[in-house]
Short mmCIF file of C-alpha atoms and ligand atoms in Angstrom, two decimals:
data_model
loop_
_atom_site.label_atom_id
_atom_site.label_comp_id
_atom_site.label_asym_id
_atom_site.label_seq_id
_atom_site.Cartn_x
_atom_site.Cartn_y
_atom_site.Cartn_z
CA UNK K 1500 2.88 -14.48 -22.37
CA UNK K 1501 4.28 -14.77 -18.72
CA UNK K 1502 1.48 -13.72 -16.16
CA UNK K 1503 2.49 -10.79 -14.13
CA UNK K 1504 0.44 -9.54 -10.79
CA UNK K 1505 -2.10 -7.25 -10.53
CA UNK K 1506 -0.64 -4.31 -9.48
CA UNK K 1507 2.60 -4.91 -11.25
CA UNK K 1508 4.85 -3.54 -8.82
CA UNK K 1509 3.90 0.00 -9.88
CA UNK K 1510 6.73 -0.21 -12.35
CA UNK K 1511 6.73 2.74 -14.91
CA UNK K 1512 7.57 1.49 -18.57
CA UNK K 1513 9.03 3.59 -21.67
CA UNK K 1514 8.18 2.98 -24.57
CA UNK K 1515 10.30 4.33 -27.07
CA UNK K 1516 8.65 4.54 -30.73
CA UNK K 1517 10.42 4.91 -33.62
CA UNK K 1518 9.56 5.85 -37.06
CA UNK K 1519 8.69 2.92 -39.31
CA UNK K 1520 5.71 0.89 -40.02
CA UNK K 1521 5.84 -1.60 -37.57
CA UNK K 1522 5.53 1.46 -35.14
CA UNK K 1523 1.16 0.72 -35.26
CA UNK K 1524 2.13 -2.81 -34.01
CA UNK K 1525 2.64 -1.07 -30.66
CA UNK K 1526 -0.77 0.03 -29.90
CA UNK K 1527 -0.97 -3.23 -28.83
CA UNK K 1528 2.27 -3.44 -26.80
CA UNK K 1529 0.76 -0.76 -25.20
CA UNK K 1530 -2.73 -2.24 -24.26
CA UNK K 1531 -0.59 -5.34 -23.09
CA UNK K 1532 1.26 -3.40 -20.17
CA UNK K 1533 -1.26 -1.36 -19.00
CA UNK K 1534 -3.92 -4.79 -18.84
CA UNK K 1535 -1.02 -5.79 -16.60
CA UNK K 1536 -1.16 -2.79 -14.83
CA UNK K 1537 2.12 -1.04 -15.32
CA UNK K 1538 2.32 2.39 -15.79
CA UNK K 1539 3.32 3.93 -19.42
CA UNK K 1540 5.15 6.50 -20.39
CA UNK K 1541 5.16 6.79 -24.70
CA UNK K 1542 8.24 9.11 -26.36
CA UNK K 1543 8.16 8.79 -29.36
CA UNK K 1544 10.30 10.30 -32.69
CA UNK K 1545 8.82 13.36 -35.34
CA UNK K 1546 9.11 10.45 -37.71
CA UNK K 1547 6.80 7.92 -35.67
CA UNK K 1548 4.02 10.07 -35.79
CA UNK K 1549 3.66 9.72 -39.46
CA UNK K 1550 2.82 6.22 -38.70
CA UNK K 1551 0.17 6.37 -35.71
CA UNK K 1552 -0.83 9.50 -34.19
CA UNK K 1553 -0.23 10.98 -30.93
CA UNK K 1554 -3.87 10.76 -29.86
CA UNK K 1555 -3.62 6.61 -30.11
CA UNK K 1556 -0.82 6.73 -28.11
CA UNK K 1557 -2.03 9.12 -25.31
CA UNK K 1558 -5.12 7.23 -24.93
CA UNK K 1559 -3.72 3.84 -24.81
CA UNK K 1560 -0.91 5.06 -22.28
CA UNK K 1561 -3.21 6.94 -20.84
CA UNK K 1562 -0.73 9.70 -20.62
CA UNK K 1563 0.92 12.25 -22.58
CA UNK K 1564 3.12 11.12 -25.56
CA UNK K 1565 6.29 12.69 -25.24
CA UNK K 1566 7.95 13.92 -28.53
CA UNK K 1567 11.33 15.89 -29.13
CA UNK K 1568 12.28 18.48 -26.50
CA UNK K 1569 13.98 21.26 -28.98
CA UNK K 1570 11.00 23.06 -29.51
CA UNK K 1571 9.47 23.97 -26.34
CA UNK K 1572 8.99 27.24 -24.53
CA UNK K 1573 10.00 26.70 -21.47
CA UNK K 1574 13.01 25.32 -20.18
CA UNK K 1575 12.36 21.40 -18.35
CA UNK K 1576 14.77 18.69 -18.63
CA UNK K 1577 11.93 16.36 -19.85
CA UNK K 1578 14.57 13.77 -20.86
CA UNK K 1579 15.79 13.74 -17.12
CA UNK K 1580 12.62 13.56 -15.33
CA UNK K 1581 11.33 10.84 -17.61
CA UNK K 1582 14.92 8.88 -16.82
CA UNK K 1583 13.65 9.03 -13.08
CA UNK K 1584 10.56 7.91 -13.65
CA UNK K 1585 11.18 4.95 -15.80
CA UNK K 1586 12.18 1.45 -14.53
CA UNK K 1587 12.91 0.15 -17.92
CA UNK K 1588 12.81 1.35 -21.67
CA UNK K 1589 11.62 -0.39 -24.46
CA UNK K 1590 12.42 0.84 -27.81
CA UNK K 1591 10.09 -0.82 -30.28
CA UNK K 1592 9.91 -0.71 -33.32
CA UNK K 1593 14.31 0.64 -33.14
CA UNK K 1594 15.09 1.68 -36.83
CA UNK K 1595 18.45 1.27 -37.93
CA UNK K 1596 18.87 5.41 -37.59
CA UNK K 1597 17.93 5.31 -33.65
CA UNK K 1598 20.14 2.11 -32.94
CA UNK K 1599 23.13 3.35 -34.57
CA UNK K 1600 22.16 6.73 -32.48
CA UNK K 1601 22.59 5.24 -29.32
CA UNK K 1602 25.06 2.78 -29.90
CA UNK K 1603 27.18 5.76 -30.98
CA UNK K 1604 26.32 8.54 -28.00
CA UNK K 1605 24.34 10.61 -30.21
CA UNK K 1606 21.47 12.58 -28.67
CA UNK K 1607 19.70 14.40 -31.24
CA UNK K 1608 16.36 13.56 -29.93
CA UNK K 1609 14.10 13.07 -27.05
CA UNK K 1610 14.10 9.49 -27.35
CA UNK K 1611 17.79 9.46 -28.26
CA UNK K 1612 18.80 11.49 -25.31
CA UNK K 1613 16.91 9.41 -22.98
CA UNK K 1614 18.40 6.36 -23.73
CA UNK K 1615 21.58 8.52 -22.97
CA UNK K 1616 20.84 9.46 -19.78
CA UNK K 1617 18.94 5.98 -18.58
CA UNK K 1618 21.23 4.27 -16.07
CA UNK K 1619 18.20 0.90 -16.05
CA UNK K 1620 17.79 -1.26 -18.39
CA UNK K 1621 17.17 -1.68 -22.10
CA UNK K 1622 15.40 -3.67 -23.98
CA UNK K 1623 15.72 -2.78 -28.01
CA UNK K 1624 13.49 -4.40 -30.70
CA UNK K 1625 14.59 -3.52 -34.05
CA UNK K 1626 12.71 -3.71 -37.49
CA UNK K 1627 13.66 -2.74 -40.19
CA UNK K 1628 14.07 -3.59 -44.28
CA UNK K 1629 16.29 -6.85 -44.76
CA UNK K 1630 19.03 -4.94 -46.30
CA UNK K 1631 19.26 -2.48 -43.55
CA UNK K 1632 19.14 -4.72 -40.77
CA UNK K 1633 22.22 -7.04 -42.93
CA UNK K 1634 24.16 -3.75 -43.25
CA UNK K 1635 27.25 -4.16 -41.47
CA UNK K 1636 27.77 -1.00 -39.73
CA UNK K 1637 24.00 -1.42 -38.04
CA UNK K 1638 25.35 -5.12 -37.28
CA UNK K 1639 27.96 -3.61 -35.53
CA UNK K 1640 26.20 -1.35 -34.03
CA UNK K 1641 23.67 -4.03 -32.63
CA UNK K 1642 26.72 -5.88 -30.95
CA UNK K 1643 28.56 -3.21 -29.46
CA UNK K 1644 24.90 -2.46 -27.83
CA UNK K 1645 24.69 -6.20 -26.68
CA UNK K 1646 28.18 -6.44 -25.16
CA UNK K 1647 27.27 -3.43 -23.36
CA UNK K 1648 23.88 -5.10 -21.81
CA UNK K 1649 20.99 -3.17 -23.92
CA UNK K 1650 18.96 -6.33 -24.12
CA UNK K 1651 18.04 -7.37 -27.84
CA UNK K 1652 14.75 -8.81 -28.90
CA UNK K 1653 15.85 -9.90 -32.42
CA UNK K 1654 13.77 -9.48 -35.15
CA UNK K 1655 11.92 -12.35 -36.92
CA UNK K 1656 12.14 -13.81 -40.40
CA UNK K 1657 9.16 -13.11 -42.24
CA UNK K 1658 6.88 -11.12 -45.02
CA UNK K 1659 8.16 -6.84 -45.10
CA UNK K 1660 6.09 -4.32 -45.55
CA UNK K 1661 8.34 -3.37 -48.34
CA UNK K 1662 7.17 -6.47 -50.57
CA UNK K 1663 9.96 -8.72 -49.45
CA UNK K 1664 10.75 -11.70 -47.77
CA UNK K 1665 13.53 -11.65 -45.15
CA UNK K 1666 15.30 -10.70 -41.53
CA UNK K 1667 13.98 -7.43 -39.85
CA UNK K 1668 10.22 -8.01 -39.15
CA UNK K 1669 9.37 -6.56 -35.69
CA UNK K 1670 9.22 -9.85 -32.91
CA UNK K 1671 6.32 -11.06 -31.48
CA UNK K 1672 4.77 -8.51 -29.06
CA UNK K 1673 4.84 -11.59 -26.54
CA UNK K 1674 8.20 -11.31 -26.59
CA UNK K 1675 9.20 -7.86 -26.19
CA UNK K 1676 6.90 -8.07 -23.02
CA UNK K 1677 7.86 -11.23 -21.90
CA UNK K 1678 11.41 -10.12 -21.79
CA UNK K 1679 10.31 -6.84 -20.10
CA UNK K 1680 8.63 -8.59 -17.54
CA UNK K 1681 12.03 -11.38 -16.95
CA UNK K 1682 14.20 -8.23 -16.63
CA UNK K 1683 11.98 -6.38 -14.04
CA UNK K 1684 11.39 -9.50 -12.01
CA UNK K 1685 15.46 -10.77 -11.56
CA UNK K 1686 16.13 -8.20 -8.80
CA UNK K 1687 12.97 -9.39 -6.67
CA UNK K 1688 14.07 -10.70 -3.39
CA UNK K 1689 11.71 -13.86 -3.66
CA UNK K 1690 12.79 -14.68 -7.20
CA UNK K 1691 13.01 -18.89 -6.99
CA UNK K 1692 10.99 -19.27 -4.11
CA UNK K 1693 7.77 -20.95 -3.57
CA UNK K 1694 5.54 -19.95 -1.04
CA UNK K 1695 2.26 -21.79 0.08
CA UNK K 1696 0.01 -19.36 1.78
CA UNK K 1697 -3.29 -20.93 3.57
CA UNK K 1698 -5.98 -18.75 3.98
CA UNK K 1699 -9.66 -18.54 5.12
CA UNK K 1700 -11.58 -20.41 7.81
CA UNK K 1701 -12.29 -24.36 6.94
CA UNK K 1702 -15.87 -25.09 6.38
CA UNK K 1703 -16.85 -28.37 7.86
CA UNK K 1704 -19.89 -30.08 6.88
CA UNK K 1705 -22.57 -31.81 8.84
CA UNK K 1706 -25.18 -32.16 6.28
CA UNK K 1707 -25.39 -30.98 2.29
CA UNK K 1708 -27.08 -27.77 3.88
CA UNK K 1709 -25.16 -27.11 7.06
CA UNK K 1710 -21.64 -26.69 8.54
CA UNK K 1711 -19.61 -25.59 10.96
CA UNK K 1712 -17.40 -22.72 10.34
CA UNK K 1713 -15.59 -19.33 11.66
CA UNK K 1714 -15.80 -15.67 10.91
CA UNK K 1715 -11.67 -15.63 9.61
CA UNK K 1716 -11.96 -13.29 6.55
CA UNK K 1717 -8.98 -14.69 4.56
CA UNK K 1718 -7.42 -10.87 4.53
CA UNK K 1719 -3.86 -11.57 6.09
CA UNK K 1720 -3.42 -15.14 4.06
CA UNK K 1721 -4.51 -13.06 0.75
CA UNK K 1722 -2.36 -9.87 1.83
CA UNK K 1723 0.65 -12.16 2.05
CA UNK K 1724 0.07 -14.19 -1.07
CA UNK K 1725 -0.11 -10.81 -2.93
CA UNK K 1726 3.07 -9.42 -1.46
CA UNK K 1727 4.90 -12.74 -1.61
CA UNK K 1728 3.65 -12.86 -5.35
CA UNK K 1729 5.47 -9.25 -5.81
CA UNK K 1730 8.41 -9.96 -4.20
CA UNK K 1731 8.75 -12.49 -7.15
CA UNK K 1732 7.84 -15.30 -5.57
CA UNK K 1733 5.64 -18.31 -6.97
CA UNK K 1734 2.56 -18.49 -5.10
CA UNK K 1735 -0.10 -21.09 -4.06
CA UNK K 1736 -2.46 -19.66 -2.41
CA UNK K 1737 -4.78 -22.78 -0.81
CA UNK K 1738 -7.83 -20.66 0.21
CA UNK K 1739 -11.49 -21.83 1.17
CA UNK K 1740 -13.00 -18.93 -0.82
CA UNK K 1741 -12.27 -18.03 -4.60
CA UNK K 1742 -10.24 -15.35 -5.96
CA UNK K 1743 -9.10 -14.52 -9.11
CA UNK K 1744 -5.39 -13.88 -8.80
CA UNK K 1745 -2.34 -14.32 -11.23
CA UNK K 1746 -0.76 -16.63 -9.00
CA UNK K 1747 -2.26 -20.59 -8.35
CA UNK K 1748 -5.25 -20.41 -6.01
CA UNK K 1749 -6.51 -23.86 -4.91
CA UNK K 1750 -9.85 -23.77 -3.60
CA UNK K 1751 -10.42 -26.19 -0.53
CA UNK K 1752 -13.30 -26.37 2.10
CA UNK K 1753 -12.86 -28.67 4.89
CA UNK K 1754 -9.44 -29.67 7.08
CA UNK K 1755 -8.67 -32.10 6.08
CA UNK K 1756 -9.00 -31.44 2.44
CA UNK K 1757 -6.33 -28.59 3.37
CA UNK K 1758 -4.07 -30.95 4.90
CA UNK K 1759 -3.79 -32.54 1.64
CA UNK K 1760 -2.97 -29.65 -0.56
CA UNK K 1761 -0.94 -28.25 1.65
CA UNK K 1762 1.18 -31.94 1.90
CA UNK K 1763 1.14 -31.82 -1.58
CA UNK K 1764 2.48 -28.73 -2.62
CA UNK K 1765 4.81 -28.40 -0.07
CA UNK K 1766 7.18 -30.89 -1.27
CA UNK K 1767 8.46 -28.52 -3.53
CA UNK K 1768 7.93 -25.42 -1.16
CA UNK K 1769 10.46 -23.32 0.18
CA UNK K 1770 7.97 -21.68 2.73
CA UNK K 1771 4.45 -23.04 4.35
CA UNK K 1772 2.76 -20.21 5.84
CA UNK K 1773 -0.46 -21.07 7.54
CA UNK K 1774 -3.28 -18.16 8.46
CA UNK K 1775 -6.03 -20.11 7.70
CA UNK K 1776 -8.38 -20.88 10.46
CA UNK K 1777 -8.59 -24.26 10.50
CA UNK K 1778 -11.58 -25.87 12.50
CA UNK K 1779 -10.14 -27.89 15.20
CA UNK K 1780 -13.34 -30.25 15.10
CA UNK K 1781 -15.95 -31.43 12.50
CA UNK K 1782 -18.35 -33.74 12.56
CA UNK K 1783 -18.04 -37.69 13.43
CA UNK K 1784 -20.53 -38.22 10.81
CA UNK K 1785 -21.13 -36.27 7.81
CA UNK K 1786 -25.31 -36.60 6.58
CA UNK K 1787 -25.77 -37.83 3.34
CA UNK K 1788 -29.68 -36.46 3.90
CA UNK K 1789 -30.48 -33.27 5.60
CA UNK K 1790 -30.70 -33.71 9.15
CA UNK K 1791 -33.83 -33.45 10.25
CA UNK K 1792 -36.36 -31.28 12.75
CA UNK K 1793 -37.20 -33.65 15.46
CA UNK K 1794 -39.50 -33.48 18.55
CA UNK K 1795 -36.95 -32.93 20.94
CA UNK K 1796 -35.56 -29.70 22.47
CA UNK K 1797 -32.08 -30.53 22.14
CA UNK K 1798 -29.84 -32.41 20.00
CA UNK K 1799 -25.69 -32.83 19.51
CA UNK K 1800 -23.92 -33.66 17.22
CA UNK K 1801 -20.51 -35.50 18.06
CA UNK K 1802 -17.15 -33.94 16.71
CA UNK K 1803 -14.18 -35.56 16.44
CA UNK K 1804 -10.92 -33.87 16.19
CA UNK K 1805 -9.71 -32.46 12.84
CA UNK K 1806 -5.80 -32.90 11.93
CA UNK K 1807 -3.53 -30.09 13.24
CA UNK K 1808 -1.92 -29.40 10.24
CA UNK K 1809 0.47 -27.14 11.28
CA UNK K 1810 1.93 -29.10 13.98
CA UNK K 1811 1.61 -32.52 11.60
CA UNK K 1812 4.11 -30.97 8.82
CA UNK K 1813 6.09 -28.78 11.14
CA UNK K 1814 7.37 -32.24 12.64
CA UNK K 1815 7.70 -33.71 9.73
CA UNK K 1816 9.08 -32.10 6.81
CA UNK K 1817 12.49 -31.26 4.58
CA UNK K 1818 14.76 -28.68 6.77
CA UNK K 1819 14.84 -26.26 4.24
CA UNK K 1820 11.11 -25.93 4.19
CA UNK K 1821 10.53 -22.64 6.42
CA UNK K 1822 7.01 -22.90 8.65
CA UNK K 1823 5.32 -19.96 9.54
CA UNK K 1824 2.00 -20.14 11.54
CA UNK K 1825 -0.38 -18.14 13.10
CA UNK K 1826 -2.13 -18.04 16.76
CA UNK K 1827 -4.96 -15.91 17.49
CA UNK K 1828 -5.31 -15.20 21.16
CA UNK K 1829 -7.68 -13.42 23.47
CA UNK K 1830 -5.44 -12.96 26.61
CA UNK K 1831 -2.11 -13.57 27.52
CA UNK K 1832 -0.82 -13.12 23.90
CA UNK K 1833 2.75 -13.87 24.34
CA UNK K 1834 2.54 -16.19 27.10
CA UNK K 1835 0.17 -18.23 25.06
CA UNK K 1836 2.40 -18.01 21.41
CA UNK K 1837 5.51 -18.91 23.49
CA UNK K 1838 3.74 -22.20 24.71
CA UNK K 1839 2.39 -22.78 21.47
CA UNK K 1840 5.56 -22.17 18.94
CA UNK K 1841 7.02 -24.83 21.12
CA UNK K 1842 4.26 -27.39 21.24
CA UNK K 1843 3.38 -26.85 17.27
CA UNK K 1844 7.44 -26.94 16.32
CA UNK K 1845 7.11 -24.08 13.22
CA UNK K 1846 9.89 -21.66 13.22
CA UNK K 1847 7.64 -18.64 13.09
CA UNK K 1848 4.47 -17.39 14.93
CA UNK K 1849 2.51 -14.99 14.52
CA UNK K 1850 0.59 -13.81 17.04
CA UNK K 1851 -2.19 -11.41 17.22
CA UNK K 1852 -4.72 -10.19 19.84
CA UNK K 1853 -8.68 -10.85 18.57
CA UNK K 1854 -9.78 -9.41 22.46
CA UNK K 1855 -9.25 -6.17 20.50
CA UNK K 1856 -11.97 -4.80 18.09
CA UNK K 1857 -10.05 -2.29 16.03
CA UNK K 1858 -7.90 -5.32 14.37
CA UNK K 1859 -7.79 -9.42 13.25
CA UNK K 1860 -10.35 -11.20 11.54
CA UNK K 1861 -12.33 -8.73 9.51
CA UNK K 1862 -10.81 -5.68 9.94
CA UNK K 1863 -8.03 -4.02 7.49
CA UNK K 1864 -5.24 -3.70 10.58
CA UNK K 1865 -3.60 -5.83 12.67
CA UNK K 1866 -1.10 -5.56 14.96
CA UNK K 1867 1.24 -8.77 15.82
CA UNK K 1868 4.52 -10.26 17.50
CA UNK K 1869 6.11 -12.59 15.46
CA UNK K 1870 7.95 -15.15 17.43
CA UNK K 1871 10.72 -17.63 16.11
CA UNK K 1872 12.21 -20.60 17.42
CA UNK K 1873 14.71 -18.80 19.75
CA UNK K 1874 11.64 -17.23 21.12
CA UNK K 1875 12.80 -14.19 20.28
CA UNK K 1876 10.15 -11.43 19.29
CA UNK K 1877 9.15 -9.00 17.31
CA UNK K 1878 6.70 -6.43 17.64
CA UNK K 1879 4.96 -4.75 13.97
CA UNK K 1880 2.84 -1.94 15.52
CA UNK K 1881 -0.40 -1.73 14.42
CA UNK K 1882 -0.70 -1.06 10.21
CA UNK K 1883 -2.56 -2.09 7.11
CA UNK K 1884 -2.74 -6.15 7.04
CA UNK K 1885 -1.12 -5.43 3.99
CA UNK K 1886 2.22 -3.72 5.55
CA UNK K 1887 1.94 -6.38 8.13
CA UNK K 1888 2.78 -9.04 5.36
CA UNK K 1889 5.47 -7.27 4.01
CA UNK K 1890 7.06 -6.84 7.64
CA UNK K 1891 6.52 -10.74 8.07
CA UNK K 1892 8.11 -11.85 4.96
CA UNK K 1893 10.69 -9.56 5.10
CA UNK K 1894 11.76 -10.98 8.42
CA UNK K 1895 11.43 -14.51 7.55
CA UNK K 1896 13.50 -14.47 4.28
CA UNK K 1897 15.71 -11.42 5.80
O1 C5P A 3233 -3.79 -24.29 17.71
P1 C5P A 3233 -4.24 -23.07 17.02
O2 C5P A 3233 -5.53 -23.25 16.28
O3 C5P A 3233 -4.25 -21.84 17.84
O4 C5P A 3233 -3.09 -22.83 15.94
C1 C5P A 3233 -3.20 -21.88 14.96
C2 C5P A 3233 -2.24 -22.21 13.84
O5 C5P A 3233 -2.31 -23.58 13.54
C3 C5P A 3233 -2.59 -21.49 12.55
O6 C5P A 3233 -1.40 -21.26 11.83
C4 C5P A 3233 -3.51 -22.48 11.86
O7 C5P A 3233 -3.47 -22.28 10.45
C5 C5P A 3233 -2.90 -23.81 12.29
N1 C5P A 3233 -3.85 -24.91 12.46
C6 C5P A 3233 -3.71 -26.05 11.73
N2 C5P A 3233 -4.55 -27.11 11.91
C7 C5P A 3233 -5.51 -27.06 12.84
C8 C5P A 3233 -5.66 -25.91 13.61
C9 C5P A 3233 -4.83 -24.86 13.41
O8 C5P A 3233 -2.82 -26.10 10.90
N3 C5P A 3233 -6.31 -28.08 12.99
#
């Protein structure tokens, strides 16, 4: 099954249910989009509910089932308003009656009517008795709805609930999602890009008990993972805490184990963006024993220099990798980003003010300028770290 993000782009699926058996097989289709966090919406036909009930439904969809719309009391274009709402239907199980329904313009139905009216895509899954799905008017029926884009998930060859061997079992529910999920995603504006997102401050030992360290929270590096990851792209998020995400997280600690993952997976990047905090120093020698208590007042410990990774594979990289980085300044902000887009060569910056208490490192906001190589700047007032990321990739891949 494809892995989909967590908060599934708030997409609102239909799921049109038909009457025949195969129609209790969608319980589970059900549970499989809403794990995945999409929203459901369930119409279903009279003849469905003969074969689960509309209680199942509600409570797996976590909504009210929708049924046929003649015999209301009031007046509301449910068929309409659902149409809005939807971002894709799935009709699964489609009996012969409902395909050769739509294929034909008939609306005699909720469901039927809705897949009149729906303008977005649809995905049909048939199932149905061998001879019925062989019969040559539902055959035609089934390609004048493919040359016309419905999207069919054709049924598998198998054992029938009517005792016989043949074509018409419903598909794998792996599929019907799957296919779902490839039709939502094509329109995302980072479909076929990889981004590598560093996030997190690098934790540099000294001893096995002790290291050196900052107070970056990870939030912006894990806010622009997650948008990056719904704008369709594929995500590696290399991050010195764990998170469980759908996307690849690697876990690294110190900077120089960064530098590698980050040289690593960038060969087949399309975009390094770097907000982790990495140390600038760690140790000259790590301990192998815990250092320990001694009679004198003070001690030091020497640091060498850690590898500026930024700077390292914005100087030496493919040209079509895009480098975004990230400066955190407590006075003279733009001054300070100018000088330092230059001396680091990435073709973004993004710089933010942590002189301020109300946003950076912990907090939820932020407020930035993002500067590219031109120099040129732009200001994102301050916002959710989460709009912030959105703003940023919008104007990098814009
Ligand atoms: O030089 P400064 O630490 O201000 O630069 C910040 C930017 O450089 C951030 O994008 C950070 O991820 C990156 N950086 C790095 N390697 C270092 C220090 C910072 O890649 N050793």
């Amino acid at each position: 099954m494809t892995q989909t993000n967590n908060n599934n782009l708030n997409k609102t699926v239909l799921i049109g249910i038909t009457g025949g058996i195969a129609a209790y097989k969608i319980c589970e289709l059900i549970r499989m989009y809403k794990r995945n966090n999409f929203n459901v919406k369930v119409i279903v036909t009279k003849n469905a509910l003969n074969f689960v009930t509309e209680l199942t439904l509600a409570t797996l969809s976590q909504n009210e089932v929708y049924c046929d719309n003649f015999d209301m009391k009031e007046y509301k274009p449910e068929h309409i308003s659902l149409c809005d709402e939807g971002d894709i239907l799935v009709i699964a199980p489609a009996s012969a009656n409902t395909i050769s329904k739509i294929a034909n313009g008939i609306c005699d139905n909720l469901l039927t009517s809705i897949a009149c009216a729906f303008n977005k895509p649809i995905v049909i899954a048939p199932a149905m008795n061998t001879n019925m799905w062989n019969n040559k008017f539902v055959q035609e029926n089934i390609q004048k709805l493919k040359d016309n884009d419905y999207k069919i998930v054709e049924p598998e060859t198998g054992y029938l609930a009517c005792g016989t061997e043949g074509a018409g079992r419903l598909c794998a529910l792996d599929k019907i999602y799957d296919k779902t999920v490839e039709i939502l995603n094509a329109d995302l504006p980072l479909k076929g890009k990889k981004i590598v997102v560093t996030a997190g401050g690098t934790v540099e030992k000294l001893d096995p008990v002790r290291y050196i360290s900052n107070f970056s929270s990870g939030k912006m590096g894990l806010a622009l993972a997650d948008n990056a990851y719904k704008m369709g792209a594929e995500v590696n998020l290399i991050s010195t805490f764990n998170v469980k995400r759908p996307y690849v997280v690697t876990v690294t600690q110190s900077a120089k184990d960064m530098e590698k993952e980050v040289k690593e997976e960038i060969k087949s990047a399309d975009c390094l963006i770097m907000t982790a905090a990495v140390a600038d120093y760690r140790a000259a020698d790590y301990s192998e024993q815990k250092i320990k208590k001694t009679a004198e007042d003070k001690i030091s410990i020497e640091l060498v220099k850690n590898p500026d990774i930024l700077k390292e594979v914005s100087q030496n990289h493919s040209k079509d990798l895009k480098i975004v980085g990230f400066c955190a300044e407590s006075e003279n902000l733009i001054e300070n980003a100018k000088t330092k887009i230059k001396n680091k060569g990435c073709d973004y910056l993004v710089a933010n003010d942590i002189s301020r208490k109300d946003i950076g490192f912990s907090s939820d906001e932020n407020e930035v300028y993002i500067l590219n190589k031109d120099l040129e700047i732009k200001h994102v007032d301050k916002t959710s770290k989460d709009n912030i990321a959105k703003k940023i990739l919008e104007y990098v891949f814009e």
